[in-house]
PDB file of C-alpha atoms in Angstrom:
ATOM      1  CA  UNK P1424     -30.273  77.079 -54.364  1.00 88.00           C
ATOM      2  CA  UNK P1425     -30.273  74.747 -57.346  1.00 91.00           C
ATOM      3  CA  UNK P1426     -26.942  73.089 -58.141  1.00 91.00           C
ATOM      4  CA  UNK P1427     -26.080  73.924 -61.749  1.00 90.00           C
ATOM      5  CA  UNK P1428     -22.898  72.155 -62.878  1.00 87.00           C
ATOM      6  CA  UNK P1429     -23.003  74.170 -66.104  1.00 86.00           C
ATOM      7  CA  UNK P1430     -22.987  77.552 -64.377  1.00 88.00           C
ATOM      8  CA  UNK P1431     -19.612  79.268 -63.881  1.00 89.00           C
ATOM      9  CA  UNK P1432     -21.108  81.736 -61.371  1.00 91.00           C
ATOM     10  CA  UNK P1433     -23.369  81.793 -58.331  1.00 93.00           C
ATOM     11  CA  UNK P1434     -26.480  83.739 -59.303  1.00 93.00           C
ATOM     12  CA  UNK P1435     -29.339  84.776 -57.037  1.00 94.00           C
ATOM     13  CA  UNK P1436     -32.581  86.632 -57.663  1.00 93.00           C
ATOM     14  CA  UNK P1437     -33.293  90.176 -56.525  1.00 92.00           C
ATOM     15  CA  UNK P1438     -35.789  88.804 -53.984  1.00 93.00           C
ATOM     16  CA  UNK P1439     -33.140  86.547 -52.448  1.00 93.00           C
ATOM     17  CA  UNK P1440     -30.670  89.421 -52.281  1.00 93.00           C
ATOM     18  CA  UNK P1441     -33.236  91.596 -50.479  1.00 92.00           C
ATOM     19  CA  UNK P1442     -33.941  88.784 -48.021  1.00 92.00           C
ATOM     20  CA  UNK P1443     -30.238  88.372 -47.248  1.00 90.00           C
ATOM     21  CA  UNK P1444     -29.940  92.084 -46.542  1.00 90.00           C
ATOM     22  CA  UNK P1445     -33.017  92.045 -44.324  1.00 92.00           C
ATOM     23  CA  UNK P1446     -31.721  89.091 -42.307  1.00 90.00           C
ATOM     24  CA  UNK P1447     -28.373  90.801 -41.780  1.00 89.00           C
ATOM     25  CA  UNK P1448     -26.229  88.370 -43.761  1.00 87.00           C
ATOM     26  CA  UNK P1449     -22.495  89.112 -43.639  1.00 86.00           C
ATOM     27  CA  UNK P1450     -21.809  90.521 -47.098  1.00 89.00           C
ATOM     28  CA  UNK P1451     -18.440  92.004 -48.071  1.00 91.00           C
ATOM     29  CA  UNK P1452     -17.040  93.824 -51.091  1.00 90.00           C
ATOM     30  CA  UNK P1453     -20.518  94.759 -52.288  1.00 90.00           C
ATOM     31  CA  UNK P1454     -20.521  96.703 -55.546  1.00 89.00           C
ATOM     32  CA  UNK P1455     -22.549  97.533 -58.634  1.00 87.00           C
ATOM     33  CA  UNK P1456     -22.214  94.944 -61.357  1.00 79.00           C
ATOM     34  CA  UNK P1457     -23.298  96.967 -64.395  1.00 69.00           C
ATOM     35  CA  UNK P1458     -19.663  97.496 -65.443  1.00 61.00           C
ATOM     36  CA  UNK P1459     -18.574  93.849 -65.182  1.00 63.00           C
ATOM     37  CA  UNK P1460     -15.919  92.810 -67.670  1.00 61.00           C
ATOM     38  CA  UNK P1461     -17.100  89.171 -67.658  1.00 71.00           C
ATOM     39  CA  UNK P1462     -20.515  88.640 -69.190  1.00 78.00           C
ATOM     40  CA  UNK P1463     -22.729  85.580 -69.136  1.00 81.00           C
ATOM     41  CA  UNK P1464     -25.407  84.242 -71.441  1.00 79.00           C
ATOM     42  CA  UNK P1465     -28.501  82.228 -70.592  1.00 76.00           C
ATOM     43  CA  UNK P1466     -28.651  78.585 -71.646  1.00 72.00           C
ATOM     44  CA  UNK P1467     -29.585  78.199 -75.322  1.00 70.00           C
ATOM     45  CA  UNK P1468     -29.656  81.977 -75.711  1.00 73.00           C
ATOM     46  CA  UNK P1469     -27.315  84.700 -76.941  1.00 76.00           C
ATOM     47  CA  UNK P1470     -28.851  87.324 -74.683  1.00 78.00           C
ATOM     48  CA  UNK P1471     -26.532  88.724 -72.040  1.00 81.00           C
ATOM     49  CA  UNK P1472     -27.673  88.341 -68.430  1.00 84.00           C
ATOM     50  CA  UNK P1473     -28.203  91.632 -66.615  1.00 86.00           C
ATOM     51  CA  UNK P1474     -26.631  91.850 -63.149  1.00 90.00           C
ATOM     52  CA  UNK P1475     -27.126  94.700 -60.679  1.00 90.00           C
ATOM     53  CA  UNK P1476     -24.940  93.699 -57.735  1.00 91.00           C
ATOM     54  CA  UNK P1477     -21.873  91.610 -56.987  1.00 91.00           C
ATOM     55  CA  UNK P1478     -20.505  90.668 -53.581  1.00 92.00           C
ATOM     56  CA  UNK P1479     -18.748  87.981 -51.534  1.00 92.00           C
ATOM     57  CA  UNK P1480     -20.544  85.995 -48.865  1.00 91.00           C
ATOM     58  CA  UNK P1481     -19.957  82.940 -46.706  1.00 89.00           C
ATOM     59  CA  UNK P1482     -22.235  80.084 -47.719  1.00 88.00           C
ATOM     60  CA  UNK P1483     -22.801  76.747 -45.998  1.00 87.00           C
ATOM     61  CA  UNK P1484     -25.068  73.713 -46.043  1.00 86.00           C
ATOM     62  CA  UNK P1485     -27.678  73.498 -43.234  1.00 82.00           C
ATOM     63  CA  UNK P1486     -26.485  71.068 -40.572  1.00 78.00           C
ATOM     64  CA  UNK P1487     -22.874  71.203 -41.781  1.00 77.00           C
ATOM     65  CA  UNK P1488     -20.302  73.219 -39.840  1.00 75.00           C
ATOM     66  CA  UNK P1489     -18.064  73.714 -42.859  1.00 75.00           C
ATOM     67  CA  UNK P1490     -18.657  76.455 -45.415  1.00 84.00           C
ATOM     68  CA  UNK P1491     -16.814  78.608 -47.918  1.00 89.00           C
ATOM     69  CA  UNK P1492     -16.568  82.206 -49.056  1.00 91.00           C
ATOM     70  CA  UNK P1493     -17.774  82.671 -52.595  1.00 92.00           C
ATOM     71  CA  UNK P1494     -18.679  85.284 -55.187  1.00 92.00           C
ATOM     72  CA  UNK P1495     -22.352  86.121 -55.822  1.00 93.00           C
ATOM     73  CA  UNK P1496     -24.126  87.926 -58.639  1.00 93.00           C
ATOM     74  CA  UNK P1497     -27.630  89.393 -58.423  1.00 93.00           C
ATOM     75  CA  UNK P1498     -29.858  88.990 -61.480  1.00 90.00           C
ATOM     76  CA  UNK P1499     -33.049  91.100 -61.251  1.00 88.00           C
ATOM     77  CA  UNK P1500     -34.764  88.995 -63.907  1.00 86.00           C
ATOM     78  CA  UNK P1501     -33.559  85.652 -62.593  1.00 84.00           C
ATOM     79  CA  UNK P1502     -36.032  82.813 -62.059  1.00 86.00           C
ATOM     80  CA  UNK P1503     -33.960  80.541 -59.789  1.00 89.00           C
ATOM     81  CA  UNK P1504     -31.033  80.844 -57.387  1.00 93.00           C
ATOM     82  CA  UNK P1505     -28.142  78.902 -58.934  1.00 93.00           C
ATOM     83  CA  UNK P1506     -25.120  77.371 -57.225  1.00 93.00           C
ATOM     84  CA  UNK P1507     -22.088  77.110 -59.496  1.00 93.00           C
ATOM     85  CA  UNK P1508     -20.091  73.962 -60.136  1.00 91.00           C
ATOM     86  CA  UNK P1509     -16.990  75.158 -58.248  1.00 92.00           C
ATOM     87  CA  UNK P1510     -18.968  76.235 -55.166  1.00 93.00           C
ATOM     88  CA  UNK P1511     -20.979  73.006 -55.187  1.00 91.00           C
ATOM     89  CA  UNK P1512     -17.703  71.063 -55.192  1.00 90.00           C
ATOM     90  CA  UNK P1513     -16.375  73.192 -52.323  1.00 90.00           C
ATOM     91  CA  UNK P1514     -19.509  72.481 -50.273  1.00 90.00           C
ATOM     92  CA  UNK P1515     -19.383  68.763 -51.188  1.00 86.00           C
ATOM     93  CA  UNK P1516     -22.955  68.795 -52.500  1.00 86.00           C
ATOM     94  CA  UNK P1517     -21.829  67.789 -56.002  1.00 87.00           C
ATOM     95  CA  UNK P1518     -19.724  64.788 -56.896  1.00 80.00           C
ATOM     96  CA  UNK P1519     -18.855  63.650 -60.384  1.00 78.00           C
ATOM     97  CA  UNK P1520     -17.196  60.340 -61.181  1.00 73.00           C
ATOM     98  CA  UNK P1521     -17.702  56.675 -61.911  1.00 71.00           C
ATOM     99  CA  UNK P1522     -18.059  55.721 -58.228  1.00 68.00           C
ATOM    100  CA  UNK P1523     -20.741  58.232 -57.208  1.00 65.00           C
ATOM    101  CA  UNK P1524     -23.138  55.454 -56.188  1.00 66.00           C
ATOM    102  CA  UNK P1525     -20.436  53.054 -55.036  1.00 66.00           C
ATOM    103  CA  UNK P1526     -21.441  51.135 -51.905  1.00 64.00           C
ATOM    104  CA  UNK P1527     -18.599  50.050 -49.644  1.00 62.00           C
ATOM    105  CA  UNK P1528     -19.159  47.581 -46.840  1.00 59.00           C
ATOM    106  CA  UNK P1529     -17.729  48.732 -43.516  1.00 61.00           C
ATOM    107  CA  UNK P1530     -17.345  46.867 -40.266  1.00 59.00           C
ATOM    108  CA  UNK P1531     -18.216  49.309 -37.509  1.00 57.00           C
ATOM    109  CA  UNK P1532     -16.290  48.521 -34.343  1.00 57.00           C
ATOM    110  CA  UNK P1533     -17.784  48.916 -30.905  1.00 56.00           C
ATOM    111  CA  UNK P1534     -15.480  48.273 -27.936  1.00 58.00           C
ATOM    112  CA  UNK P1535     -13.170  46.352 -30.232  1.00 56.00           C
ATOM    113  CA  UNK P1536     -15.940  44.131 -31.585  1.00 60.00           C
ATOM    114  CA  UNK P1537     -17.888  44.298 -34.815  1.00 60.00           C
ATOM    115  CA  UNK P1538     -21.165  46.073 -34.167  1.00 62.00           C
ATOM    116  CA  UNK P1539     -24.152  43.811 -34.759  1.00 66.00           C
ATOM    117  CA  UNK P1540     -26.990  44.468 -37.156  1.00 65.00           C
ATOM    118  CA  UNK P1541     -29.376  46.858 -35.329  1.00 68.00           C
ATOM    119  CA  UNK P1542     -32.494  45.154 -34.029  1.00 71.00           C
ATOM    120  CA  UNK P1543     -35.136  45.508 -31.333  1.00 72.00           C
ATOM    121  CA  UNK P1544     -35.795  42.068 -29.788  1.00 71.00           C
ATOM    122  CA  UNK P1545     -38.988  41.006 -28.020  1.00 75.00           C
ATOM    123  CA  UNK P1546     -41.005  43.931 -29.344  1.00 76.00           C
ATOM    124  CA  UNK P1547     -44.494  43.360 -30.697  1.00 79.00           C
ATOM    125  CA  UNK P1548     -45.206  45.485 -33.756  1.00 79.00           C
ATOM    126  CA  UNK P1549     -48.813  46.106 -34.758  1.00 82.00           C
ATOM    127  CA  UNK P1550     -49.382  46.449 -38.495  1.00 80.00           C
ATOM    128  CA  UNK P1551     -52.572  48.004 -39.782  1.00 83.00           C
ATOM    129  CA  UNK P1552     -54.254  45.499 -42.099  1.00 78.00           C
ATOM    130  CA  UNK P1553     -57.228  45.968 -44.384  1.00 84.00           C
ATOM    131  CA  UNK P1554     -59.513  43.188 -43.161  1.00 84.00           C
ATOM    132  CA  UNK P1555     -61.445  43.227 -46.453  1.00 89.00           C
ATOM    133  CA  UNK P1556     -58.386  41.897 -48.303  1.00 86.00           C
ATOM    134  CA  UNK P1557     -58.276  38.100 -48.428  1.00 87.00           C
ATOM    135  CA  UNK P1558     -54.973  36.637 -47.272  1.00 86.00           C
ATOM    136  CA  UNK P1559     -52.826  34.705 -49.742  1.00 87.00           C
ATOM    137  CA  UNK P1560     -50.836  31.548 -49.006  1.00 88.00           C
ATOM    138  CA  UNK P1561     -48.499  30.871 -51.890  1.00 88.00           C
ATOM    139  CA  UNK P1562     -46.943  27.444 -52.499  1.00 88.00           C
ATOM    140  CA  UNK P1563     -43.325  26.845 -51.584  1.00 85.00           C
ATOM    141  CA  UNK P1564     -40.895  27.143 -54.470  1.00 85.00           C
ATOM    142  CA  UNK P1565     -38.466  24.309 -54.941  1.00 88.00           C
ATOM    143  CA  UNK P1566     -34.890  25.512 -54.647  1.00 88.00           C
ATOM    144  CA  UNK P1567     -32.284  24.602 -57.255  1.00 87.00           C
ATOM    145  CA  UNK P1568     -30.243  21.706 -55.881  1.00 89.00           C
ATOM    146  CA  UNK P1569     -27.005  23.616 -56.509  1.00 88.00           C
ATOM    147  CA  UNK P1570     -28.205  26.449 -54.243  1.00 89.00           C
ATOM    148  CA  UNK P1571     -29.740  24.475 -51.358  1.00 91.00           C
ATOM    149  CA  UNK P1572     -26.597  24.343 -49.186  1.00 92.00           C
ATOM    150  CA  UNK P1573     -25.809  28.053 -49.720  1.00 92.00           C
ATOM    151  CA  UNK P1574     -29.393  29.098 -48.939  1.00 93.00           C
ATOM    152  CA  UNK P1575     -29.426  27.025 -45.742  1.00 93.00           C
ATOM    153  CA  UNK P1576     -26.132  28.617 -44.682  1.00 93.00           C
ATOM    154  CA  UNK P1577     -27.526  32.135 -45.192  1.00 92.00           C
ATOM    155  CA  UNK P1578     -30.710  31.307 -43.287  1.00 92.00           C
ATOM    156  CA  UNK P1579     -28.760  29.876 -40.338  1.00 93.00           C
ATOM    157  CA  UNK P1580     -26.521  32.945 -40.296  1.00 90.00           C
ATOM    158  CA  UNK P1581     -29.553  35.265 -40.218  1.00 88.00           C
ATOM    159  CA  UNK P1582     -31.118  33.203 -37.423  1.00 89.00           C
ATOM    160  CA  UNK P1583     -27.935  33.301 -35.333  1.00 88.00           C
ATOM    161  CA  UNK P1584     -27.718  37.081 -35.750  1.00 82.00           C
ATOM    162  CA  UNK P1585     -31.400  37.342 -34.778  1.00 81.00           C
ATOM    163  CA  UNK P1586     -32.175  39.256 -37.968  1.00 82.00           C
ATOM    164  CA  UNK P1587     -34.926  36.749 -38.716  1.00 84.00           C
ATOM    165  CA  UNK P1588     -36.793  34.311 -36.470  1.00 84.00           C
ATOM    166  CA  UNK P1589     -38.774  31.126 -36.908  1.00 86.00           C
ATOM    167  CA  UNK P1590     -42.522  31.720 -37.155  1.00 83.00           C
ATOM    168  CA  UNK P1591     -44.759  29.164 -35.445  1.00 80.00           C
ATOM    169  CA  UNK P1592     -47.803  28.574 -37.675  1.00 75.00           C
ATOM    170  CA  UNK P1593     -50.442  28.576 -38.799  1.00 82.00           C
ATOM    171  CA  UNK P1594     -49.905  31.770 -40.793  1.00 84.00           C
ATOM    172  CA  UNK P1595     -52.438  33.822 -42.750  1.00 84.00           C
ATOM    173  CA  UNK P1596     -49.908  35.073 -45.295  1.00 85.00           C
ATOM    174  CA  UNK P1597     -47.171  32.938 -46.839  1.00 87.00           C
ATOM    175  CA  UNK P1598     -44.718  34.049 -49.530  1.00 89.00           C
ATOM    176  CA  UNK P1599     -42.116  31.821 -51.167  1.00 89.00           C
ATOM    177  CA  UNK P1600     -38.391  32.362 -50.783  1.00 89.00           C
ATOM    178  CA  UNK P1601     -36.539  33.381 -53.941  1.00 90.00           C
ATOM    179  CA  UNK P1602     -32.727  33.050 -53.758  1.00 91.00           C
ATOM    180  CA  UNK P1603     -30.681  35.211 -56.125  1.00 89.00           C
ATOM    181  CA  UNK P1604     -27.041  34.534 -56.949  1.00 88.00           C
ATOM    182  CA  UNK P1605     -25.105  37.825 -56.794  1.00 86.00           C
ATOM    183  CA  UNK P1606     -22.117  38.734 -58.960  1.00 85.00           C
ATOM    184  CA  UNK P1607     -19.751  37.742 -56.119  1.00 84.00           C
ATOM    185  CA  UNK P1608     -21.468  34.283 -56.007  1.00 84.00           C
ATOM    186  CA  UNK P1609     -23.000  35.072 -52.612  1.00 87.00           C
ATOM    187  CA  UNK P1610     -26.730  34.448 -52.064  1.00 89.00           C
ATOM    188  CA  UNK P1611     -29.319  37.206 -51.688  1.00 89.00           C
ATOM    189  CA  UNK P1612     -32.599  36.034 -50.171  1.00 90.00           C
ATOM    190  CA  UNK P1613     -35.739  37.664 -51.539  1.00 89.00           C
ATOM    191  CA  UNK P1614     -39.412  37.111 -50.778  1.00 88.00           C
ATOM    192  CA  UNK P1615     -41.926  37.008 -53.618  1.00 83.00           C
ATOM    193  CA  UNK P1616     -44.762  39.474 -53.135  1.00 74.00           C
ATOM    194  CA  UNK P1617     -48.237  38.120 -52.540  1.00 60.00           C
ATOM    195  CA  UNK P1618     -50.582  38.548 -55.477  1.00 53.00           C
ATOM    196  CA  UNK P1619     -54.354  38.823 -55.242  1.00 49.00           C
ATOM    197  CA  UNK P1620     -56.312  35.649 -56.126  1.00 45.00           C
ATOM    198  CA  UNK P1621     -57.270  37.149 -59.487  1.00 42.00           C
ATOM    199  CA  UNK P1622     -53.634  37.916 -60.273  1.00 42.00           C
ATOM    200  CA  UNK P1623     -51.969  34.797 -58.873  1.00 39.00           C
ATOM    201  CA  UNK P1624     -49.145  33.443 -61.040  1.00 41.00           C
ATOM    202  CA  UNK P1625     -49.780  30.228 -62.961  1.00 37.00           C
TER     203      UNK P1625
END
């Protein structure tokens, strides 16, 4: 079903209704909907939507044990199965607010200790490389003096946590480190992508 925050009702197509019946879905209070007191109009249209059936059914999200009972309408000329705003909220598949994409850092505890960053040590990973592409060794970028101490601190922290490791050269590909100062004044370490010789920065 498509979540439609502008729809006040759950609406399914005739084909979906027939499939539910065939699969033996638990439907209650099934009735004809041609005498409905409440009528609905299509978006950007004054035409009334024709419904043939109305019923209640339990609906849930695949992989989620929770669900809810909700009201369904069957539209024989419908193009898409629509999930209403209220039902989408009940199923927790729709969230509206200023912090929808808010990322909160959590310290996951394991046996009373902070769980370390997941890693697989001492494993050799084979990367498929196009041998026709010429490797690029980019020059080292000079760090701003005001950031040198902070960058070194971040690198040492990553080394101690075994998130990164020292590479013993010579190396075929080299990309310069680009430190970025975040809004909380912490340092984010980025790596500049390698350009082809014809597109190398000047």
